[in-house]
XYZ file of N, CA and C in Angstrom:
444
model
N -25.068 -22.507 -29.324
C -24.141 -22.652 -28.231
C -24.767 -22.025 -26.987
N -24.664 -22.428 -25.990
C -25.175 -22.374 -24.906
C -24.740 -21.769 -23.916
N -24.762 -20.444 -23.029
C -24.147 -19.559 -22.175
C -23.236 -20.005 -21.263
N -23.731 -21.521 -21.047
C -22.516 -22.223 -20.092
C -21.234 -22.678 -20.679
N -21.390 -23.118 -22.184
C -20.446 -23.548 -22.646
C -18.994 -22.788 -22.463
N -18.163 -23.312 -22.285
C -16.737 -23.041 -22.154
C -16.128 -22.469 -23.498
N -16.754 -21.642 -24.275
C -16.301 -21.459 -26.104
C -15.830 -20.173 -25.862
N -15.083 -19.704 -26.457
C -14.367 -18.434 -27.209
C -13.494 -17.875 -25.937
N -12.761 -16.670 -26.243
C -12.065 -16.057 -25.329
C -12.240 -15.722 -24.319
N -13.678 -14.975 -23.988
C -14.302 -14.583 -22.762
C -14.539 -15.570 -21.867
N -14.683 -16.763 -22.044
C -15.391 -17.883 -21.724
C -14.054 -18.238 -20.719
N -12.961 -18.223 -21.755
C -11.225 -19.138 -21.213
C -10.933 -18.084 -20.408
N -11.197 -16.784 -20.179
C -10.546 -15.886 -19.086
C -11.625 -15.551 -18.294
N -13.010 -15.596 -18.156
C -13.784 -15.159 -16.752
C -14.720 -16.111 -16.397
N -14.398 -17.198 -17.605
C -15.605 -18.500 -17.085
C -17.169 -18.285 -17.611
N -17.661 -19.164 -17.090
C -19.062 -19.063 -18.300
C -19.856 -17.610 -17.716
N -20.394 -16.878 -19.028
C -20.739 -15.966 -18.631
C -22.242 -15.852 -17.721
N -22.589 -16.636 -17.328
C -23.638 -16.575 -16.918
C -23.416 -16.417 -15.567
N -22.188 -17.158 -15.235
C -21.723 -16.752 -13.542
C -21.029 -15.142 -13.490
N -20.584 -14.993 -14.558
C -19.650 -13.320 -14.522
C -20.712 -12.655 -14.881
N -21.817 -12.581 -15.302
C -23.066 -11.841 -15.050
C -23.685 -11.839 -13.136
N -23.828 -13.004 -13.031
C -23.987 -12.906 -11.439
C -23.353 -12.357 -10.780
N -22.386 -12.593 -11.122
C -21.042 -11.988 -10.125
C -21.319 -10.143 -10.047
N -21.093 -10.178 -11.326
C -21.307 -8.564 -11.622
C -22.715 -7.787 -11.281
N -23.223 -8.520 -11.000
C -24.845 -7.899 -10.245
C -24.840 -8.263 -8.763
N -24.053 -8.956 -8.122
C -23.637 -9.395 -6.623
C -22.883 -7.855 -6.599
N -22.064 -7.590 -7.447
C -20.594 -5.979 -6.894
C -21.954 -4.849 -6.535
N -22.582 -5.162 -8.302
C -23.480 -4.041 -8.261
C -24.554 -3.795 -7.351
N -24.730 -4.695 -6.386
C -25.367 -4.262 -5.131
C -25.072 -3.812 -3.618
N -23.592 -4.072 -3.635
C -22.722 -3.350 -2.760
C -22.772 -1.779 -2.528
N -22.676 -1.178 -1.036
C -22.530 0.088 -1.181
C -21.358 0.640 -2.000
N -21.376 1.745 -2.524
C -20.282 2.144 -3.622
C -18.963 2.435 -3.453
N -19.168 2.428 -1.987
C -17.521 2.585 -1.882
C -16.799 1.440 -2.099
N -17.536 0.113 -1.864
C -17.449 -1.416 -1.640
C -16.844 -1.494 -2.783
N -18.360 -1.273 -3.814
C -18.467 -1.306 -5.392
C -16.905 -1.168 -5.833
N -16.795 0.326 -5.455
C -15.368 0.751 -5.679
C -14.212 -0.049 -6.040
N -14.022 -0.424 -4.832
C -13.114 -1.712 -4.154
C -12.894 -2.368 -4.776
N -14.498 -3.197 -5.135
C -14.098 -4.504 -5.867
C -13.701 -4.201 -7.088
N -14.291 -3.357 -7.681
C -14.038 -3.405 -9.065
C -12.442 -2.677 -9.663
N -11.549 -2.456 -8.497
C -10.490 -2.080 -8.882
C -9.452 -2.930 -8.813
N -10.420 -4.052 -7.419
C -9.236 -5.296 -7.391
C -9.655 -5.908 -8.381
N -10.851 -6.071 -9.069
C -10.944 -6.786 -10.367
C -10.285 -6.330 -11.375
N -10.151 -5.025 -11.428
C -9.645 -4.687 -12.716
C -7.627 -5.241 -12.824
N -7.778 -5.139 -11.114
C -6.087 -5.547 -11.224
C -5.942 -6.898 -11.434
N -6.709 -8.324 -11.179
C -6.631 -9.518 -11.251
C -6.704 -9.551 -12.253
N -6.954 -9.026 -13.523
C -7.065 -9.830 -14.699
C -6.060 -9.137 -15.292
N -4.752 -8.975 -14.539
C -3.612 -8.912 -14.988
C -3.094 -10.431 -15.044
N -3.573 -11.484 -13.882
C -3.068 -12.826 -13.835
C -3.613 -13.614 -14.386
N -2.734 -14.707 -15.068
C -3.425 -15.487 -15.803
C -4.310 -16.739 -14.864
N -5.460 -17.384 -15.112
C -6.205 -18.307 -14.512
C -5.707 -19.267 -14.665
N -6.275 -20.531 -14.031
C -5.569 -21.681 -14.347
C -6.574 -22.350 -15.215
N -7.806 -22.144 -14.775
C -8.959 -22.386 -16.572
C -9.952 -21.123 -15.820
N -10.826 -21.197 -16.578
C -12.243 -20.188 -16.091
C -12.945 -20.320 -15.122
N -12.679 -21.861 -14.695
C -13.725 -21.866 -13.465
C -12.982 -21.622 -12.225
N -11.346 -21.688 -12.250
C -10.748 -20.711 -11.231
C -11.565 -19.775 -11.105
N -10.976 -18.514 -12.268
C -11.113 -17.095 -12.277
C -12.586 -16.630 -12.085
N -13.666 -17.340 -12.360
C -15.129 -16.931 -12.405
C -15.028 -17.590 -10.298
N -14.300 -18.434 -10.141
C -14.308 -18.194 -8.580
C -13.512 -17.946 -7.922
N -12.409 -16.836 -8.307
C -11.818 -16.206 -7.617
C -12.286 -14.490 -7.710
N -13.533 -14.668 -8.658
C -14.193 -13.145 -9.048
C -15.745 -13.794 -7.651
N -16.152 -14.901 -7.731
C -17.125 -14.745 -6.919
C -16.480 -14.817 -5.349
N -15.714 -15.568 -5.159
C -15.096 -15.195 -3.380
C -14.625 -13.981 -2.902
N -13.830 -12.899 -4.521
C -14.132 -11.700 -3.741
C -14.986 -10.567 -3.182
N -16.525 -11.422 -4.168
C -17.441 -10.714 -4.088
C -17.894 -11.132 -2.802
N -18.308 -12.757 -2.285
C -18.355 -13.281 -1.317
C -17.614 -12.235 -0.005
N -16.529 -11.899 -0.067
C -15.482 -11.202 0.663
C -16.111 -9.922 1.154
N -16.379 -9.166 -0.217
C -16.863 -7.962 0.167
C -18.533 -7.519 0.713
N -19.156 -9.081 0.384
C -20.680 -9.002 1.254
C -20.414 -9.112 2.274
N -19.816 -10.175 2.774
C -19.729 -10.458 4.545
C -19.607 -9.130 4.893
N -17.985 -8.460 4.240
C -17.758 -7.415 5.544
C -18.403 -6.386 5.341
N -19.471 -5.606 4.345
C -20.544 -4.842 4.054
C -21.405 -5.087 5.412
N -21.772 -6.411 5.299
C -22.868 -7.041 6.326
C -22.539 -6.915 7.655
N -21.248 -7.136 8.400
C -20.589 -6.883 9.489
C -20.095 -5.810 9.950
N -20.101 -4.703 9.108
C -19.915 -3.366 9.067
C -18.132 -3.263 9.303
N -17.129 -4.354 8.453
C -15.664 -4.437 8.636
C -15.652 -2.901 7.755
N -14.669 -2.311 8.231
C -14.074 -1.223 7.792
C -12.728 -1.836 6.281
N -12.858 -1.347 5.171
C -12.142 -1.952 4.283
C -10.554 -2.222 4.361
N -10.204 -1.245 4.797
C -8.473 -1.359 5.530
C -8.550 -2.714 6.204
N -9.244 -3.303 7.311
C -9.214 -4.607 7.501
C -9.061 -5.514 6.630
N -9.951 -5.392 5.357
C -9.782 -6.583 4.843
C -8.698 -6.313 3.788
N -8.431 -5.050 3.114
C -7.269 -5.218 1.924
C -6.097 -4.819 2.850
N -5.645 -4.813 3.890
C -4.468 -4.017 4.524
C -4.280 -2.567 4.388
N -3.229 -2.146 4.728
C -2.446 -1.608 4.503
C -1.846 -1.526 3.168
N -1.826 -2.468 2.121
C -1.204 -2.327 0.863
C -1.839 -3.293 0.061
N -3.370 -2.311 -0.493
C -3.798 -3.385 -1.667
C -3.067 -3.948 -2.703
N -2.100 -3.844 -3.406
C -1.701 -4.542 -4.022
C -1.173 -5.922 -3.768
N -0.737 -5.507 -2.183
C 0.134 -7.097 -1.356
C -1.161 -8.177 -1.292
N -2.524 -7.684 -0.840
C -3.700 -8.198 -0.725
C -3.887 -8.740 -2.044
N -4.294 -8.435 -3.173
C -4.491 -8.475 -3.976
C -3.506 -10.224 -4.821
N -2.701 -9.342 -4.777
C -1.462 -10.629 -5.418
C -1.529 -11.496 -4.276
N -1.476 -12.104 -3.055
C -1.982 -12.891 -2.496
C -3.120 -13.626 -2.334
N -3.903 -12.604 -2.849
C -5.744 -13.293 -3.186
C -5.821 -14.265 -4.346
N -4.937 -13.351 -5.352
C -4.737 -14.104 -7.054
C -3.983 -15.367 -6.991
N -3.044 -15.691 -6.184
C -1.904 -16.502 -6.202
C -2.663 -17.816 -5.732
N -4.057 -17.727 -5.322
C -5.136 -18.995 -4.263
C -5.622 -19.111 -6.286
N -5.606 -18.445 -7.103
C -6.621 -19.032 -8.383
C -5.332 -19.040 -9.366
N -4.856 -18.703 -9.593
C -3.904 -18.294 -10.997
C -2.367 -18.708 -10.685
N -2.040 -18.688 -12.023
C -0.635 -19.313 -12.076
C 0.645 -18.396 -12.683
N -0.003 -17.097 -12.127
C 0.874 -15.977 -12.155
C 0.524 -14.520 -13.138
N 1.181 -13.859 -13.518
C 0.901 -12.830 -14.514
C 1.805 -11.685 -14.062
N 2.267 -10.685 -14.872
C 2.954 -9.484 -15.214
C 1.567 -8.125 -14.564
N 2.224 -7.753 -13.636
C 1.308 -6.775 -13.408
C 2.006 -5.189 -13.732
N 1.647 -4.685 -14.308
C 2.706 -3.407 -14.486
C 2.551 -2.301 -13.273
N 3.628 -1.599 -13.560
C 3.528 -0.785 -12.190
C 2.371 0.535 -12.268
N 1.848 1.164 -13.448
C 1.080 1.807 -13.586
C -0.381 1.333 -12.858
N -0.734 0.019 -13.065
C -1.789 -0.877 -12.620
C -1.736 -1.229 -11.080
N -0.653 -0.824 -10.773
C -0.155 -1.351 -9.250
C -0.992 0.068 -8.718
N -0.072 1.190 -8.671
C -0.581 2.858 -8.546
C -1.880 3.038 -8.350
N -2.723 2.130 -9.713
C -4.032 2.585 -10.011
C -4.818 1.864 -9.102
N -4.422 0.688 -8.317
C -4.945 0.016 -7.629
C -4.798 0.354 -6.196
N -3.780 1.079 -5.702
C -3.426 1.820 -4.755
C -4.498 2.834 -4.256
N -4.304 3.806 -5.585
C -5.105 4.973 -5.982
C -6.474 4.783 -5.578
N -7.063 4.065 -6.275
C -8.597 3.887 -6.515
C -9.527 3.472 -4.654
N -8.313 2.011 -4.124
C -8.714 2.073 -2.678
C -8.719 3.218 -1.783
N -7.561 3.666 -2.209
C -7.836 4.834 -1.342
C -9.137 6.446 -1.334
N -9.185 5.846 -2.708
C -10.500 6.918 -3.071
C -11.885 5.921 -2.196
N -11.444 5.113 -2.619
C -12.552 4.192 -2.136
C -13.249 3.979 -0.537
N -12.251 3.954 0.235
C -11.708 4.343 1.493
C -12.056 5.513 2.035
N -11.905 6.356 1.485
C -12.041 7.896 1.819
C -13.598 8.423 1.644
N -14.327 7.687 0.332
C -15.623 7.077 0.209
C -16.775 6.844 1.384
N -16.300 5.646 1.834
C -16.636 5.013 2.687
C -16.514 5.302 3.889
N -15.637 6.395 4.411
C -15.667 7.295 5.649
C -16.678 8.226 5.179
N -16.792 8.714 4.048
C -17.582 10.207 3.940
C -18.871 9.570 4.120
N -19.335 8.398 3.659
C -20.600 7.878 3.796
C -21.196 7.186 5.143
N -20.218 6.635 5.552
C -20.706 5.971 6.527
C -21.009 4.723 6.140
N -20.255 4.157 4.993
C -20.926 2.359 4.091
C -20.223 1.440 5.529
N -19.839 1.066 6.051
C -19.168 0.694 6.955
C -20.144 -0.087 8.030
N -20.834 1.003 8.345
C -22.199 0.304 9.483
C -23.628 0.965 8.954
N -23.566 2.135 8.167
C -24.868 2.694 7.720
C -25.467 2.188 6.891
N -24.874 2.021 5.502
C -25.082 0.935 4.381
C -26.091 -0.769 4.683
N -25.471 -1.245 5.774
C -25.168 -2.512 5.938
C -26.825 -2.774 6.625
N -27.332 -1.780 7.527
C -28.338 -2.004 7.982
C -29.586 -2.376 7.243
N -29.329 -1.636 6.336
C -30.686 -2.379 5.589
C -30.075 -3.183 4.071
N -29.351 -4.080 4.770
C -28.895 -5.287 3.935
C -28.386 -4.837 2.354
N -29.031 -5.041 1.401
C -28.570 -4.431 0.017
C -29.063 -3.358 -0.469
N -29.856 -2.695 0.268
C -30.143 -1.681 -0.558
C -29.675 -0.279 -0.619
N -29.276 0.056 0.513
C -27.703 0.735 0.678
C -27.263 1.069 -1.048
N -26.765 -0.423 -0.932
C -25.890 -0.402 -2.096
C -26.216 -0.058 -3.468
N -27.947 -0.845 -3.338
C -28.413 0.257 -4.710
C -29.103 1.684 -4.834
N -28.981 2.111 -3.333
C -29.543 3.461 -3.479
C -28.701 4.385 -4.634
N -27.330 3.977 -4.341
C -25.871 4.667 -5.068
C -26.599 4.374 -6.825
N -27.004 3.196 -6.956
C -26.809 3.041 -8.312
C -25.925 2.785 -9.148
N -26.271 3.736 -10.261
C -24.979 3.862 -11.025
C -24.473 5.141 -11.113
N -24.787 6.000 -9.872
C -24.253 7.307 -9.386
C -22.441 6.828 -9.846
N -21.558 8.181 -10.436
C -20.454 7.536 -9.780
C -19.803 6.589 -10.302
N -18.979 6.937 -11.496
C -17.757 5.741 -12.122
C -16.853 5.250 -11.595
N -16.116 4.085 -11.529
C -15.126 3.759 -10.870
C -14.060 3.489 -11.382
N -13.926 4.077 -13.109
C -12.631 3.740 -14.168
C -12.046 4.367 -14.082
């Protein structure tokens, strides 16, 4: 069976893994506060269900898409998730998926985490410092630094 194939569970919720490998090495070159970011709005989207995999494997690459531009443009992250990541968030999901139960603990944690993330990204300077020398910013961080 073949990495593209559409088979087993992983396949029906993030799409063929060969793109959710890309995807996941696109976050992992983001500065870390970015990193942060994404990977908390990811962790909250897969509260919603997809409408098949190749939604969800591109509603995981447009937010990555999302978070290069404004890395690259030096957008400050409050621009792009608001004022209330979760409102961002469930509006982002609602363009791929056909709904899902998000619990309120997951809501908090998604709250939580931007704002660490945020606070991040002021202490560093990822905003316009990061951005100048394109990706590598992002892997200077590494894998400094969990984001669970």
């Amino acid at each position: 069976m073949s990495e593209d194939e559409q088979s087993g569970f992983l396949a029906k919720v993030i799409g063929p893994k060969k793109r959710w490998r890309a995807y996941k090495a696109r976050v992992k070159e983001l500065p870390e506060s970015r990193r942060a970011a994404v990977e908390a709005i990811e962790r909250y989207l897969m509260h919603f269900v997809p409408t098949d995999g190749d939604s969800n494997a591109s509603m995981f690459e447009d937010l990555a898409d999302l978070f290069e531009q404004a890395a690259a443009d030096g957008t400050p992250m409050r621009e792009i998730v608001g004022e209330d990541p979760v409102e961002f968030a469930d509006a982002f999901a609602q363009n791929y998926a056909e709904g899902g139960y998000v619990p309120a603990r997951a809501k908090k944690q998604l709250t939580e985490a931007l704002a660490r993330a945020e606070e991040a990204e002021v202490t560093a300077g990822d905003t316009a410092g990061d951005t100048a020398g394109g990706t590598a910013g992002g892997t200077a961080g590494g894998t400094a630094g969990g984001t669970a």
